[in-house]
Amino acid sequence: MAGHSDSSSSEKKSSEAMNDVPTFSTENMQNNMKVIYYSRTFMSIIGGVIAGILGFTGFMGFIFYFLVMAITSIGLIAKAKFSVHLYFDSWNRIILDGFMGGLMSFVLFWTFAYDIVHIF
Amino acid sequence: MAEDLVLDTAIRDWVLIPLSVVMVLIGILRYFVSKLMLSFQVPDRKIVKEGQVIVRARNLRGAANFIPPKSFRSRRVYFSNEENGLLFVPKGQAQNAQAQMFSDPNMAMDMMKKNLSMIIPQTLTFAWVNFFFSGFVAAKIPFPLTQRFRSMLQNGIDLSTVDVSYVSSRSWYFLNLFGLRGLFSLILGEENAMDDTQRMMQMGGFGFDPSKSLTAEKDGLDIVQHEWALPKFEHRAEAVLKKLVS
């Protein structure tokens, strides 16, 4: 889908594959975190507009938000070529991080689009 | 659901969109103003020294597993030695730093300026919204809320039978306030968004930093168990080189 592109540069390898003890380059880790954050924010805004245009109300809208977040997670995992441990230190980062952060933006743009389209 | 209210298109054009646009513009304006007003504060030499010591101790803690045990231990003693270790702060000195921080006029001025630059635009915008845009239904939120939110969301509307989904412009202002944070972080790049909530949380941090974090670092360093991660690196290097050559 066209909406998936990471909104900034690609992720960098943050762990050495050679050591027995995993080490992480902090700078690259932070960069990867930022990429996740931007992607989620962007997707929640777009998702909000879509939800508003499609006319979701109530619960359906929140379920749609979780759907969008899940799609973002899958997109990020695919971008990391499924070897999450090379880029992040745990699975939780890429799946759960920033989940709730985009909620307010989603609601704002959802309300906005819904009003403009449906309550003309 | 109750009857669907039909709202005037003019409300769309003259309330929702201008309010959002104004808030975005004020955010951008505030960003540039804060960049212009960045006053450079001459750092105190002692503070900088202590800060660097902390950074060094933290690096030692983080990379402890890459140096042989004996050198790690000797470094650790250098830091946490009772008499002349760098991290050891006698009790009497601890209080001093905090008092000094707060009575330093430059610091106080800076904090005041930052606080004000956050609060004033918000207050002004809120007052403007209340003055101009009150007394009518502004928007409909797509999800239902309970009756208890009615007084919060429907502030100017005096009819009590209107569905709680129909909100006044004051709640549109608050929705914008929270929702535009994400947008700002995309436009203005890197967390320069309205991090007023984060700033307020950090407010108390300055005065305590030196002495408390020194003792914290010392404790952290004492706790570290050294486990040498590179005992066999010669063998591993040999294996890798063999692979490369063959």
CSV table of C-alpha atoms in Angstrom, one decimal:
chain,number,residue,atom,x,y,z
A,1,MET,CA,0.0,0.0,0.0
A,2,ALA,CA,1.2,3.4,-0.8
A,3,GLY,CA,0.7,4.8,2.6
A,4,HIS,CA,3.2,2.7,4.2
A,5,SER,CA,6.4,4.4,3.4
A,6,ASP,CA,8.6,5.4,6.3
A,7,SER,CA,8.4,9.1,6.5
A,8,SER,CA,12.1,9.5,7.1
A,9,SER,CA,15.3,7.8,6.4
A,10,SER,CA,15.6,4.0,6.7
A,11,GLU,CA,16.5,2.3,9.8
A,12,LYS,CA,20.1,1.6,10.7
A,13,LYS,CA,21.6,-1.5,12.1
A,14,SER,CA,22.0,-1.1,15.7
A,15,SER,CA,23.5,-4.3,17.0
A,16,GLU,CA,26.6,-6.2,16.2
A,17,ALA,CA,26.0,-9.6,15.0
A,18,MET,CA,29.4,-10.9,15.9
A,19,ASN,CA,29.6,-10.5,19.6
A,20,ASP,CA,28.2,-13.1,22.0
A,21,VAL,CA,26.8,-10.5,24.3
A,22,PRO,CA,24.5,-8.2,22.3
A,23,THR,CA,25.6,-4.7,22.2
A,24,PHE,CA,23.7,-1.8,20.9
A,25,SER,CA,24.7,1.4,19.3
A,26,THR,CA,22.7,4.0,21.2
A,27,GLU,CA,22.6,6.6,18.4
A,28,ASN,CA,21.2,4.1,15.9
A,29,MET,CA,18.7,2.9,18.4
A,30,GLN,CA,17.4,6.3,19.0
A,31,ASN,CA,17.2,7.0,15.3
A,32,ASN,CA,15.2,3.8,14.9
A,33,MET,CA,12.9,4.9,17.7
A,34,LYS,CA,12.3,8.2,16.0
A,35,VAL,CA,11.5,6.5,12.7
A,36,ILE,CA,8.9,4.4,14.5
A,37,TYR,CA,7.4,7.5,16.2
A,38,TYR,CA,7.2,9.5,12.9
A,39,SER,CA,5.6,6.5,11.1
A,40,ARG,CA,3.0,6.1,13.7
A,41,THR,CA,2.1,9.7,13.9
A,42,PHE,CA,1.8,10.0,10.2
A,43,MET,CA,-0.3,6.9,9.9
A,44,SER,CA,-2.6,7.9,12.7
A,45,ILE,CA,-3.3,11.3,11.0
A,46,ILE,CA,-4.0,9.6,7.7
A,47,GLY,CA,-6.1,6.9,9.5
A,48,GLY,CA,-8.1,9.7,11.2
A,49,VAL,CA,-8.9,11.3,7.9
A,50,ILE,CA,-9.9,8.0,6.4
A,51,ALA,CA,-12.1,7.1,9.4
A,52,GLY,CA,-13.8,10.4,9.2
A,53,ILE,CA,-14.5,10.2,5.5
A,54,LEU,CA,-15.8,6.7,5.8
A,55,GLY,CA,-18.1,7.7,8.5
A,56,PHE,CA,-17.1,5.5,11.3
A,57,THR,CA,-18.7,6.3,14.6
A,58,GLY,CA,-18.1,5.2,18.1
A,59,PHE,CA,-16.5,1.9,18.7
A,60,MET,CA,-15.8,1.2,15.1
A,61,GLY,CA,-13.6,4.2,14.9
A,62,PHE,CA,-11.4,3.0,17.8
A,63,ILE,CA,-11.2,-0.4,16.3
A,64,PHE,CA,-10.1,1.2,13.1
A,65,TYR,CA,-7.4,3.0,15.0
A,66,PHE,CA,-6.0,-0.2,16.4
A,67,LEU,CA,-6.2,-1.7,12.9
A,68,VAL,CA,-4.1,1.1,11.5
A,69,MET,CA,-1.6,0.8,14.3
A,70,ALA,CA,-1.3,-2.9,13.6
A,71,ILE,CA,-0.8,-2.3,9.9
A,72,THR,CA,1.9,0.2,10.9
A,73,SER,CA,3.6,-2.4,13.0
A,74,ILE,CA,3.5,-5.0,10.3
A,75,GLY,CA,4.9,-2.4,7.8
A,76,LEU,CA,7.8,-1.6,10.2
A,77,ILE,CA,8.6,-5.3,10.8
A,78,ALA,CA,8.6,-5.9,7.0
A,79,LYS,CA,10.9,-2.9,6.6
A,80,ALA,CA,13.2,-4.4,9.1
A,81,LYS,CA,13.2,-7.5,7.0
A,82,PHE,CA,11.8,-9.6,9.8
A,83,SER,CA,15.0,-9.7,11.7
A,84,VAL,CA,13.9,-7.4,14.5
A,85,HIS,CA,16.8,-8.1,16.8
A,86,LEU,CA,19.2,-6.5,14.4
A,87,TYR,CA,17.5,-3.2,14.7
A,88,PHE,CA,15.8,-3.1,18.1
A,89,ASP,CA,16.4,-4.5,21.4
A,90,SER,CA,13.1,-6.2,21.9
A,91,TRP,CA,9.9,-7.1,20.1
A,92,ASN,CA,7.9,-4.8,22.3
A,93,ARG,CA,9.5,-1.8,20.9
A,94,ILE,CA,8.4,-2.2,17.4
A,95,ILE,CA,5.0,-3.4,18.3
A,96,LEU,CA,3.8,-1.5,21.3
A,97,ASP,CA,5.9,1.7,21.4
A,98,GLY,CA,3.9,4.8,20.6
A,99,PHE,CA,0.7,3.0,20.4
A,100,MET,CA,-1.3,5.5,22.4
A,101,GLY,CA,0.7,8.5,21.3
A,102,GLY,CA,-1.1,8.8,18.1
A,103,LEU,CA,-4.6,8.5,19.6
A,104,MET,CA,-5.1,12.2,20.1
A,105,SER,CA,-4.1,13.1,16.6
A,106,PHE,CA,-6.3,10.4,15.3
A,107,VAL,CA,-9.3,11.6,17.2
A,108,LEU,CA,-8.7,15.2,16.1
A,109,PHE,CA,-8.5,14.4,12.4
A,110,TRP,CA,-11.3,11.9,12.6
A,111,THR,CA,-13.6,14.5,14.1
A,112,PHE,CA,-12.4,17.0,11.6
A,113,ALA,CA,-13.0,14.8,8.5
A,114,TYR,CA,-16.2,13.5,9.9
A,115,ASP,CA,-17.7,16.9,10.4
A,116,ILE,CA,-16.6,18.3,7.1
A,117,VAL,CA,-17.9,15.4,5.1
A,118,HIS,CA,-21.0,14.3,7.0
A,119,ILE,CA,-22.4,17.3,8.8
A,120,PHE,CA,-22.2,19.6,5.9
B,1,MET,CA,-29.7,8.3,18.7
B,2,ALA,CA,-31.6,11.5,18.8
B,3,GLU,CA,-32.3,13.6,15.8
B,4,ASP,CA,-29.4,14.6,13.6
B,5,LEU,CA,-28.8,18.2,13.8
B,6,VAL,CA,-28.1,20.0,10.6
B,7,LEU,CA,-25.4,22.5,11.1
B,8,ASP,CA,-24.7,25.5,9.0
B,9,THR,CA,-21.9,25.3,6.5
B,10,ALA,CA,-20.8,28.6,7.7
B,11,ILE,CA,-19.7,27.1,11.0
B,12,ARG,CA,-17.4,24.8,9.1
B,13,ASP,CA,-15.8,27.7,7.2
B,14,TRP,CA,-15.6,30.2,9.9
B,15,VAL,CA,-15.0,28.3,13.1
B,16,LEU,CA,-13.4,24.9,12.7
B,17,ILE,CA,-10.9,25.7,10.0
B,18,PRO,CA,-9.8,29.1,11.3
B,19,LEU,CA,-9.3,27.8,14.8
B,20,SER,CA,-7.2,25.0,13.6
B,21,VAL,CA,-5.2,27.2,11.3
B,22,VAL,CA,-4.6,29.7,14.0
B,23,MET,CA,-3.4,27.1,16.4
B,24,VAL,CA,-1.0,25.7,13.9
B,25,LEU,CA,0.3,29.1,13.1
B,26,ILE,CA,0.7,30.0,16.8
B,27,GLY,CA,2.7,26.8,17.3
B,28,ILE,CA,5.0,27.6,14.5
B,29,LEU,CA,5.4,31.2,15.7
B,30,ARG,CA,6.2,30.0,19.2
B,31,TYR,CA,8.8,27.7,17.8
B,32,PHE,CA,10.6,30.5,16.0
B,33,VAL,CA,10.3,32.9,18.9
B,34,SER,CA,11.8,30.4,21.2
B,35,LYS,CA,14.7,29.9,18.8
B,36,LEU,CA,15.3,33.7,18.7
B,37,MET,CA,15.1,34.2,22.4
B,38,LEU,CA,17.5,31.5,23.2
B,39,SER,CA,19.8,33.2,25.7
B,40,PHE,CA,23.1,31.7,26.1
B,41,GLN,CA,24.0,31.1,29.7
B,42,VAL,CA,27.6,30.9,30.6
B,43,PRO,CA,28.1,27.5,32.2
B,44,ASP,CA,29.6,27.3,35.6
B,45,ARG,CA,32.9,25.5,35.5
B,46,LYS,CA,32.3,23.3,38.5
B,47,ILE,CA,29.0,22.2,37.2
B,48,VAL,CA,30.4,21.3,33.8
B,49,LYS,CA,33.2,19.4,35.5
B,50,GLU,CA,30.8,17.4,37.6
B,51,GLY,CA,28.6,16.7,34.6
B,52,GLN,CA,31.5,15.3,32.6
B,53,VAL,CA,32.5,13.1,35.5
B,54,ILE,CA,29.0,11.7,35.6
B,55,VAL,CA,29.2,11.0,31.9
B,56,ARG,CA,32.5,9.3,32.3
B,57,ALA,CA,31.2,7.1,35.1
B,58,ARG,CA,28.2,6.2,33.1
B,59,ASN,CA,30.3,5.2,30.1
B,60,LEU,CA,32.4,3.0,32.4
B,61,ARG,CA,29.2,1.4,33.8
B,62,GLY,CA,27.9,0.8,30.3
B,63,ALA,CA,31.0,-0.6,28.8
B,64,ALA,CA,32.3,-2.4,31.8
B,65,ASN,CA,32.2,-5.8,30.1
B,66,PHE,CA,34.7,-4.9,27.4
B,67,ILE,CA,37.7,-4.3,29.5
B,68,PRO,CA,39.6,-6.8,31.6
B,69,PRO,CA,38.5,-7.2,35.2
B,70,LYS,CA,41.6,-5.7,36.7
B,71,SER,CA,41.4,-2.5,34.8
B,72,PHE,CA,37.7,-2.2,35.5
B,73,ARG,CA,38.3,-2.5,39.2
B,74,SER,CA,41.0,0.0,39.2
B,75,ARG,CA,38.9,2.5,37.4
B,76,ARG,CA,36.0,1.9,39.8
B,77,VAL,CA,38.2,2.5,42.8
B,78,TYR,CA,39.3,5.8,41.2
B,79,PHE,CA,35.7,6.9,41.0
B,80,SER,CA,34.3,5.7,44.3
B,81,ASN,CA,37.2,5.9,46.6
B,82,GLU,CA,36.2,7.2,50.0
B,83,GLU,CA,38.8,9.9,50.4
B,84,ASN,CA,39.5,11.3,47.0
B,85,GLY,CA,37.3,9.5,44.7
B,86,LEU,CA,35.6,11.8,42.2
B,87,LEU,CA,32.1,10.7,42.9
B,88,PHE,CA,32.2,11.0,46.6
B,89,VAL,CA,30.4,14.1,47.9
B,90,PRO,CA,30.5,14.9,51.6
B,91,LYS,CA,27.1,15.5,53.1
B,92,GLY,CA,27.5,19.1,53.9
B,93,GLN,CA,28.0,20.1,50.3
B,94,ALA,CA,24.9,18.5,49.1
B,95,GLN,CA,22.5,21.1,50.2
B,96,ASN,CA,24.5,23.9,48.9
B,97,ALA,CA,24.1,23.2,45.3
B,98,GLN,CA,20.3,23.3,45.4
B,99,ALA,CA,20.1,26.6,47.2
B,100,GLN,CA,22.6,28.1,44.8
B,101,MET,CA,20.6,27.0,41.8
B,102,PHE,CA,17.4,28.7,42.8
B,103,SER,CA,18.9,31.9,44.0
B,104,ASP,CA,20.8,32.3,40.8
B,105,PRO,CA,18.9,35.0,39.0
B,106,ASN,CA,19.8,33.9,35.5
B,107,MET,CA,18.5,30.4,35.9
B,108,ALA,CA,15.3,31.7,37.4
B,109,MET,CA,14.8,34.2,34.6
B,110,ASP,CA,15.3,31.5,32.0
B,111,MET,CA,12.8,29.2,33.6
B,112,MET,CA,10.3,32.1,33.9
B,113,LYS,CA,10.8,33.0,30.2
B,114,LYS,CA,10.2,29.4,29.1
B,115,ASN,CA,7.2,29.0,31.3
B,116,LEU,CA,5.7,32.3,30.1
B,117,SER,CA,6.2,31.5,26.4
B,118,MET,CA,4.2,28.4,26.9
B,119,ILE,CA,1.4,29.8,29.0
B,120,ILE,CA,0.7,33.1,27.4
B,121,PRO,CA,-0.3,32.0,23.9
B,122,GLN,CA,-2.5,29.3,25.4
B,123,THR,CA,-4.3,31.7,27.6
B,124,LEU,CA,-4.7,34.3,24.9
B,125,THR,CA,-6.1,31.8,22.5
B,126,PHE,CA,-8.4,30.3,25.0
B,127,ALA,CA,-9.8,33.7,25.9
B,128,TRP,CA,-10.2,34.5,22.2
B,129,VAL,CA,-12.1,31.3,21.6
B,130,ASN,CA,-14.3,31.9,24.5
B,131,PHE,CA,-15.1,35.5,23.5
B,132,PHE,CA,-15.9,34.9,19.9
B,133,PHE,CA,-16.9,31.4,19.5
B,134,SER,CA,-19.3,30.6,22.4
B,135,GLY,CA,-22.9,29.9,22.5
B,136,PHE,CA,-23.4,27.6,19.6
B,137,VAL,CA,-22.8,24.1,18.5
B,138,ALA,CA,-19.5,23.9,16.7
B,139,ALA,CA,-18.8,20.2,15.9
B,140,LYS,CA,-20.0,16.7,16.4
B,141,ILE,CA,-17.6,14.2,17.8
B,142,PRO,CA,-18.0,10.9,16.1
B,143,PHE,CA,-18.1,8.9,19.3
B,144,PRO,CA,-20.6,9.0,22.1
B,145,LEU,CA,-19.7,10.0,25.6
B,146,THR,CA,-21.6,9.8,28.9
B,147,GLN,CA,-23.8,12.4,30.3
B,148,ARG,CA,-21.2,13.5,32.8
B,149,PHE,CA,-19.1,15.1,30.1
B,150,ARG,CA,-21.9,17.3,29.1
B,151,SER,CA,-21.0,20.2,31.3
B,152,MET,CA,-17.4,20.0,30.1
B,153,LEU,CA,-18.0,19.8,26.4
B,154,GLN,CA,-21.1,21.8,25.9
B,155,ASN,CA,-20.2,24.8,27.7
B,156,GLY,CA,-22.0,27.6,25.9
B,157,ILE,CA,-25.0,25.6,24.9
B,158,ASP,CA,-27.8,25.9,27.3
B,159,LEU,CA,-30.1,23.2,25.9
B,160,SER,CA,-29.9,20.1,27.9
B,161,THR,CA,-31.5,17.8,25.5
B,162,VAL,CA,-28.9,18.1,22.8
B,163,ASP,CA,-26.9,14.9,22.3
B,164,VAL,CA,-23.6,15.0,24.1
B,165,SER,CA,-21.8,14.4,20.8
B,166,TYR,CA,-22.5,18.0,19.7
B,167,VAL,CA,-19.9,20.0,21.3
B,168,SER,CA,-19.0,23.7,21.7
B,169,SER,CA,-16.0,25.3,20.2
B,170,ARG,CA,-14.2,25.3,23.5
B,171,SER,CA,-13.9,21.5,23.3
B,172,TRP,CA,-12.7,21.8,19.7
B,173,TYR,CA,-10.0,24.1,21.1
B,174,PHE,CA,-8.9,21.4,23.6
B,175,LEU,CA,-9.1,18.7,21.0
B,176,ASN,CA,-6.8,20.8,18.8
B,177,LEU,CA,-4.5,21.4,21.7
B,178,PHE,CA,-3.8,17.8,22.2
B,179,GLY,CA,-4.1,16.5,18.7
B,180,LEU,CA,-1.8,19.0,17.0
B,181,ARG,CA,1.2,17.9,19.1
B,182,GLY,CA,1.7,15.0,16.7
B,183,LEU,CA,1.4,17.2,13.7
B,184,PHE,CA,4.0,19.7,15.1
B,185,SER,CA,6.5,17.0,15.7
B,186,LEU,CA,6.2,16.1,12.0
B,187,ILE,CA,6.4,19.6,10.7
B,188,LEU,CA,8.9,21.2,13.0
B,189,GLY,CA,11.1,18.1,13.2
B,190,GLU,CA,12.1,16.2,16.2
B,191,GLU,CA,10.1,16.8,19.3
B,192,ASN,CA,10.1,20.5,19.1
B,193,ALA,CA,6.4,20.2,19.2
B,194,MET,CA,4.4,21.5,22.1
B,195,ASP,CA,6.3,19.8,24.7
B,196,ASP,CA,5.0,22.0,27.4
B,197,THR,CA,3.9,19.1,29.4
B,198,GLN,CA,7.4,17.6,29.2
B,199,ARG,CA,9.0,20.9,30.2
B,200,MET,CA,6.8,21.3,33.2
B,201,MET,CA,7.8,17.8,34.3
B,202,GLN,CA,11.4,18.7,34.0
B,203,MET,CA,11.1,21.9,35.9
B,204,GLY,CA,12.3,20.7,39.2
B,205,GLY,CA,15.3,18.9,37.8
B,206,PHE,CA,17.9,21.6,37.7
B,207,GLY,CA,18.5,22.3,41.2
B,208,PHE,CA,19.1,18.8,42.4
B,209,ASP,CA,21.2,17.5,39.7
B,210,PRO,CA,24.8,17.7,40.8
B,211,SER,CA,24.9,16.1,44.2
B,212,LYS,CA,22.1,13.6,43.9
B,213,SER,CA,23.2,12.2,40.6
B,214,LEU,CA,26.8,11.9,41.8
B,215,THR,CA,25.7,9.6,44.6
B,216,ALA,CA,23.4,7.8,42.2
B,217,GLU,CA,26.2,7.1,39.8
B,218,LYS,CA,28.5,6.0,42.6
B,219,ASP,CA,25.9,3.5,43.8
B,220,GLY,CA,25.3,2.3,40.3
B,221,LEU,CA,29.0,1.8,39.8
B,222,ASP,CA,29.3,-0.2,43.0
B,223,ILE,CA,26.5,-2.5,41.9
B,224,VAL,CA,28.0,-3.5,38.5
B,225,GLN,CA,29.1,-7.1,38.2
B,226,HIS,CA,31.9,-7.4,35.9
B,227,GLU,CA,31.6,-10.1,33.3
B,228,TRP,CA,34.2,-10.1,30.7
B,229,ALA,CA,32.6,-10.5,27.3
B,230,LEU,CA,35.6,-10.9,25.2
B,231,PRO,CA,37.6,-13.7,26.7
B,232,LYS,CA,38.1,-15.6,23.5
B,233,PHE,CA,38.3,-12.8,21.0
B,234,GLU,CA,41.6,-14.1,19.7
B,235,HIS,CA,40.0,-17.4,18.8
B,236,ARG,CA,37.1,-15.7,17.2
B,237,ALA,CA,39.2,-13.3,15.2
B,238,GLU,CA,41.2,-16.3,14.0
B,239,ALA,CA,38.0,-18.1,12.9
B,240,VAL,CA,36.7,-15.0,11.1
B,241,LEU,CA,39.9,-14.5,9.3
B,242,LYS,CA,40.1,-18.1,8.3
B,243,LYS,CA,36.6,-17.8,6.8
B,244,LEU,CA,37.6,-14.7,4.9
B,245,VAL,CA,40.8,-16.2,3.5
B,246,SER,CA,39.3,-19.6,2.5
